[in-house]
Tab-separated table of C-alpha atoms and ligand atoms in Angstrom:
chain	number	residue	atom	x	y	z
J	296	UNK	CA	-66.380	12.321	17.400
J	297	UNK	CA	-66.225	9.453	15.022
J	298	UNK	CA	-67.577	5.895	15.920
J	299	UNK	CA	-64.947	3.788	17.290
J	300	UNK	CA	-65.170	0.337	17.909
J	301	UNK	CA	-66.986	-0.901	20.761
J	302	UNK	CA	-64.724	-2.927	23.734
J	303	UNK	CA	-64.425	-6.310	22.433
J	304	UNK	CA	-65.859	-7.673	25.718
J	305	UNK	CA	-69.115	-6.250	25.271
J	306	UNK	CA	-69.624	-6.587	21.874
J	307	UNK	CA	-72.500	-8.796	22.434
J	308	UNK	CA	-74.037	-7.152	25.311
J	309	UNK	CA	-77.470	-6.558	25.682
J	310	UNK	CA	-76.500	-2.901	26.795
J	311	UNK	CA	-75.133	-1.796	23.520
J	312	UNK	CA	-77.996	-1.359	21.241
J	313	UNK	CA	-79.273	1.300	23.563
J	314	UNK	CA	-76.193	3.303	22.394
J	315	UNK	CA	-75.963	5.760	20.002
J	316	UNK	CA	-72.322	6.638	20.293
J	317	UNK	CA	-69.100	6.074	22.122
J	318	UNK	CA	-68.033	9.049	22.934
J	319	UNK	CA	-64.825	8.037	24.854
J	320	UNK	CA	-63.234	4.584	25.015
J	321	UNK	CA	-61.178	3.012	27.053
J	322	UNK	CA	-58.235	4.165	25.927
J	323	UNK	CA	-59.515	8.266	25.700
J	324	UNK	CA	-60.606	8.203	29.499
J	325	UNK	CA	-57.104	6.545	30.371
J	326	UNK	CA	-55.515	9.256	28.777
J	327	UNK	CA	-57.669	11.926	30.551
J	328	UNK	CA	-57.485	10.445	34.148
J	329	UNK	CA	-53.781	10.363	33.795
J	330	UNK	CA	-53.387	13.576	33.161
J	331	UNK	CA	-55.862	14.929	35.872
J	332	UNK	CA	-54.284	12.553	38.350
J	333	UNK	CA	-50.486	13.962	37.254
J	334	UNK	CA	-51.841	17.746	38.004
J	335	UNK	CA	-53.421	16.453	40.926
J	336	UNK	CA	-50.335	15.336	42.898
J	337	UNK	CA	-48.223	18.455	41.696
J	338	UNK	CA	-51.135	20.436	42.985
J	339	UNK	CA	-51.338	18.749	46.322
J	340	UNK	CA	-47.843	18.100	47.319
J	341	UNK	CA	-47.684	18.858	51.327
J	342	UNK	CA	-51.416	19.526	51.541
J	343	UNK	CA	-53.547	16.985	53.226
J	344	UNK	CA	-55.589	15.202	50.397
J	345	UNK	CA	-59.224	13.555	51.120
J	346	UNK	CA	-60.600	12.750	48.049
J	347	UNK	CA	-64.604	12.317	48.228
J	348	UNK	CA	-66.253	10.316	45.552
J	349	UNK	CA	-69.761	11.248	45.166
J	350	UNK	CA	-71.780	7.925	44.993
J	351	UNK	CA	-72.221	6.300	42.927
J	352	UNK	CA	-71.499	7.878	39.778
J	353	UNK	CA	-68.166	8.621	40.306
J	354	UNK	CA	-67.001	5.447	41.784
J	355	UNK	CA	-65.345	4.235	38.702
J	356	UNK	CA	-63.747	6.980	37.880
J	357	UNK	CA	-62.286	7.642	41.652
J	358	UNK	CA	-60.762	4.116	41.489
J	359	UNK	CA	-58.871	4.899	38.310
J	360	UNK	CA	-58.295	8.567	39.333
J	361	UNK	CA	-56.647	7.251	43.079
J	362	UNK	CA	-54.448	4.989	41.565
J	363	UNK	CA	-52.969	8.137	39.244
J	364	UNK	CA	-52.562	9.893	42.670
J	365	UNK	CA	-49.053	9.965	43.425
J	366	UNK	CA	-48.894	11.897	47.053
J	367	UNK	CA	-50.551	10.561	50.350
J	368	UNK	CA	-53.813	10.787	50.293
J	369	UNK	CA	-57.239	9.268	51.955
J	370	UNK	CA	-60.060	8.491	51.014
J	371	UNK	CA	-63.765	8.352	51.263
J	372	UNK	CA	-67.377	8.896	50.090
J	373	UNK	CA	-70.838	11.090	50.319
J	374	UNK	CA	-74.004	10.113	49.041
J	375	UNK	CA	-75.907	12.593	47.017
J	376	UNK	CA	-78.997	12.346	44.844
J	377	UNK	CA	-80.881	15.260	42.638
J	378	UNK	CA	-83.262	12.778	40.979
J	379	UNK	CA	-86.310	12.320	42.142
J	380	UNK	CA	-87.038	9.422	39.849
J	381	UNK	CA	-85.762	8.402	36.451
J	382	UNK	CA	-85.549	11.875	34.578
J	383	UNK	CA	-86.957	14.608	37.189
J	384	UNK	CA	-84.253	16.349	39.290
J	385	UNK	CA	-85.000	18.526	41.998
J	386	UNK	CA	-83.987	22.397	43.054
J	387	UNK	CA	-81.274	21.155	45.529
J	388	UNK	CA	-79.860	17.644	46.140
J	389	UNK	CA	-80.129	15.274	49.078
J	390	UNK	CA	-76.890	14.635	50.947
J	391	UNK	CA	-76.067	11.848	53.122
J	392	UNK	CA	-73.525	12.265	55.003
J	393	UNK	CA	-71.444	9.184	55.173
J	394	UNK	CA	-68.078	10.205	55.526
J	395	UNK	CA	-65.946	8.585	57.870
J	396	UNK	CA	-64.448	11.484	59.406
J	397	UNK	CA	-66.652	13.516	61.513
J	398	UNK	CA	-64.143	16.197	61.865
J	399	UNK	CA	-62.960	17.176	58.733
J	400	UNK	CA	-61.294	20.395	59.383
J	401	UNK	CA	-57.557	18.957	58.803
J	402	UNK	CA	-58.479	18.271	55.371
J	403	UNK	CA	-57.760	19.822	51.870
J	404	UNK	CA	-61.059	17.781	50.209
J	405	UNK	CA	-60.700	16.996	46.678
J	406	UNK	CA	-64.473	16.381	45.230
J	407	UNK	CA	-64.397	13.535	42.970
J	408	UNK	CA	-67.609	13.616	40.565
J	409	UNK	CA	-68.492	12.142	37.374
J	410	UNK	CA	-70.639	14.663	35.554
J	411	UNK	CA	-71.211	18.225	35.976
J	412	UNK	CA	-74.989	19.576	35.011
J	413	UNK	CA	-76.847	22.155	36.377
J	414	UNK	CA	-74.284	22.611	38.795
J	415	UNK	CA	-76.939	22.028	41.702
J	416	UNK	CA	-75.341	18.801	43.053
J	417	UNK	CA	-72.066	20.058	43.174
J	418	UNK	CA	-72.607	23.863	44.647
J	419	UNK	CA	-74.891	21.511	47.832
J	420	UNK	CA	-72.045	19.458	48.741
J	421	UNK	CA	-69.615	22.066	48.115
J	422	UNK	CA	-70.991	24.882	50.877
J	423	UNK	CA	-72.068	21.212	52.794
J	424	UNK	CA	-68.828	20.817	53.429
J	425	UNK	CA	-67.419	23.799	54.064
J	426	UNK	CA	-69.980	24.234	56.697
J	427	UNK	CA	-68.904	21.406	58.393
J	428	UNK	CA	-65.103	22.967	58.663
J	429	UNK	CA	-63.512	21.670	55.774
J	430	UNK	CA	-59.979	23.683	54.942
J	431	UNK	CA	-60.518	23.704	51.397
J	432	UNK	CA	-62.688	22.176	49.002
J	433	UNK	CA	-61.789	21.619	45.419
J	434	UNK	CA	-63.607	20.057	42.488
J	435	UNK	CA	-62.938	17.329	40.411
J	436	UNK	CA	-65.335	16.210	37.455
J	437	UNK	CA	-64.638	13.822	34.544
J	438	UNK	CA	-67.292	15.403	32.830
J	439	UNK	CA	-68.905	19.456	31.894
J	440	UNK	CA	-71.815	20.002	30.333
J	441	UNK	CA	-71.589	23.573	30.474
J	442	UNK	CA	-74.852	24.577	28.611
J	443	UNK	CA	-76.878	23.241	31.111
J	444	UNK	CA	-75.594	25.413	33.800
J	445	UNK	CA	-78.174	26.607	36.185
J	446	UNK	CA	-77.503	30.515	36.554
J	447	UNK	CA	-77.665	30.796	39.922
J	448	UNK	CA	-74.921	28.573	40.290
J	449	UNK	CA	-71.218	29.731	41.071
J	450	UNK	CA	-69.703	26.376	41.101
J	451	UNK	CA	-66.271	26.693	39.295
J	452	UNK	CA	-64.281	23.440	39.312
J	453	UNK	CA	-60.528	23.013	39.172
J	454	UNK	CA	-59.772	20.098	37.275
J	455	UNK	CA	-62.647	19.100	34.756
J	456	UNK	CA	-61.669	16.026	32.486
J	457	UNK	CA	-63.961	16.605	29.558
J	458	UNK	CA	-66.274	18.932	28.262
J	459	UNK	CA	-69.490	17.449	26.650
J	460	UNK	CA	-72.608	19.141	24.890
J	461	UNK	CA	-75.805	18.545	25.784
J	462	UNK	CA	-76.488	14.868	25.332
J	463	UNK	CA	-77.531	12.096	27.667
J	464	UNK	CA	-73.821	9.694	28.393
J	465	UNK	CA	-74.103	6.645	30.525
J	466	UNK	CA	-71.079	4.026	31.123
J	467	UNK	CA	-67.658	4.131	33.457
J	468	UNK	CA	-70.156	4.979	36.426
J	469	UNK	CA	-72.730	6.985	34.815
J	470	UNK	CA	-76.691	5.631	34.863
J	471	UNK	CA	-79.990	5.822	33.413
J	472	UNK	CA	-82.380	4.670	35.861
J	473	UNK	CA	-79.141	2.616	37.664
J	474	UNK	CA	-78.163	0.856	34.481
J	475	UNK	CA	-75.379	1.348	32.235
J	476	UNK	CA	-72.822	1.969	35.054
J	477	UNK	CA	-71.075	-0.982	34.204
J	478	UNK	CA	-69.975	-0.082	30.230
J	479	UNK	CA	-66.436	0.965	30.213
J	480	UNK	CA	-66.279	3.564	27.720
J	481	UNK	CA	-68.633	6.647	28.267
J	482	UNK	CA	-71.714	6.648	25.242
J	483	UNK	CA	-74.122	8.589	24.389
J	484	UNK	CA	-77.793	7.195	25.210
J	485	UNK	CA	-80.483	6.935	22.384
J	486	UNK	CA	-83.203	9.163	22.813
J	487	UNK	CA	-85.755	7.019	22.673
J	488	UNK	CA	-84.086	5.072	25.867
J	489	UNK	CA	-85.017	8.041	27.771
J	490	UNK	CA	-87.979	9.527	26.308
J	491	UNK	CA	-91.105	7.498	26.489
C	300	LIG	P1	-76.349	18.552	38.578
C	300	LIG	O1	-76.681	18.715	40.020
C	300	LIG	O2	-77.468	18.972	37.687
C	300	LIG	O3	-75.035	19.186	38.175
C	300	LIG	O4	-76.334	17.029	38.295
C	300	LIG	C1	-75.359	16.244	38.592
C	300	LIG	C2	-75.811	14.806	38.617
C	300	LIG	O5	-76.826	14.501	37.636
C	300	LIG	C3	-74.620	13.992	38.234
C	300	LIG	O6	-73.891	13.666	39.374
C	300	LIG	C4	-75.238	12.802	37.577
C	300	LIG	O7	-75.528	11.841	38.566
C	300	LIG	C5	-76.524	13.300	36.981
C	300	LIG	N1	-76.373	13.549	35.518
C	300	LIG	C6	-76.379	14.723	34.877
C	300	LIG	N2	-76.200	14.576	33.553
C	300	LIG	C7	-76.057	13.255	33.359
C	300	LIG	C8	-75.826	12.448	32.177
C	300	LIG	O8	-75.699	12.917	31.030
C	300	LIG	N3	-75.749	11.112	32.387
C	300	LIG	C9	-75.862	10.532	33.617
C	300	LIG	N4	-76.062	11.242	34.735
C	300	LIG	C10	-76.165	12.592	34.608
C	301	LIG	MG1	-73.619	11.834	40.260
């Protein structure tokens, strides 16, 4: 994808020089959360819709995704971490369970999650919840990166926003060691950010 120009806000951030690319602006993720939030609410109508936004990448993207939403719906969140520190993820991911609804049985969950990797994070939460009763779950992720798939994974999601080769992206929620959540177009990291 070509360079485009950088959101005129941050033009002077500090953030920026760590960034090798944008990969999708403002505008491109608009587009694409529109559209997943229009298939969304045809594919929903008379079900009963808890969204879950896995913390915290995929806060910013549930708050533009909900307000695209155009059935009832609810909302809330689950905390789930594969990284053990900055770059080393682990076999299966830690789930904390704070979701306000300890039954959860009446509902049709929707997982809301920014990227999809190995597939690891996504496949614990997914048999989490259907342990604990859910009716259905479904997946949502802005973001595939579908060469890194870990084999013995069967996750298939429904509505996937992008697909993405196998690059480090930080920005509309997504982090390298916490930072970077805050740009609001998605970029691709440079290397030598990451690698020391
Ligand atoms: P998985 O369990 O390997 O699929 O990893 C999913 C989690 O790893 C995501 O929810 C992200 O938090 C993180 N992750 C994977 N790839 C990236 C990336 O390119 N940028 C930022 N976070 C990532
Ligand atoms: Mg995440």
């Amino acid at each position: 994808m070509p360079k485009q120009t950088v959101t005129a806000r941050f033009a002077n951030s500090a953030l920026i020089g760590d960034i090798k690319e944008i990969f999708f602006n403002e505008i491109q993720l608009d587009e694409i959360v529109a559209r997943l939030g229009r298939q969304i609410s045809k594919d929903f109508e008379g079900k009963n819709l808890l969204m879950v936004s896995v913390l915290k990448g995929s806060v910013v993207f549930m708050a533009d995704l909900m307000r695209h939403i155009t059935i009832p719906c609810r909302i809330d969140f689950i905390s789930s971490s594969i990284y053990k520190n900055k770059t080393m993820a682990q076999p299966r991911p830690d789930i904390r369970d704070i979701l306000q609804f300890d039954d959860i049985s009446m509902f049709d969950i929707l997982v809301v999650e920014d990227i999809l990797d190995t597939g690891r994070t996504l496949q614990g939460l997914s048999e989490y919840l259907l342990d604990k009763g859910a009716k259905s779950v479904t997946i949502c992720t802005l973001l595939d990166k579908p060469e890194r798939r870990d084999p013995s994974t069967t996750i298939k999601p429904t509505y996937i926003g992008a697909q993405v080769a196998n690059e480090f992206v930080v920005g509309y929620g997504l982090d390298f060691d916490e930072k970077y959540r805050n740009l609001p177009f998605i970029g691709i990291l440079k290397p030598e950010v990451y690698k020391d």
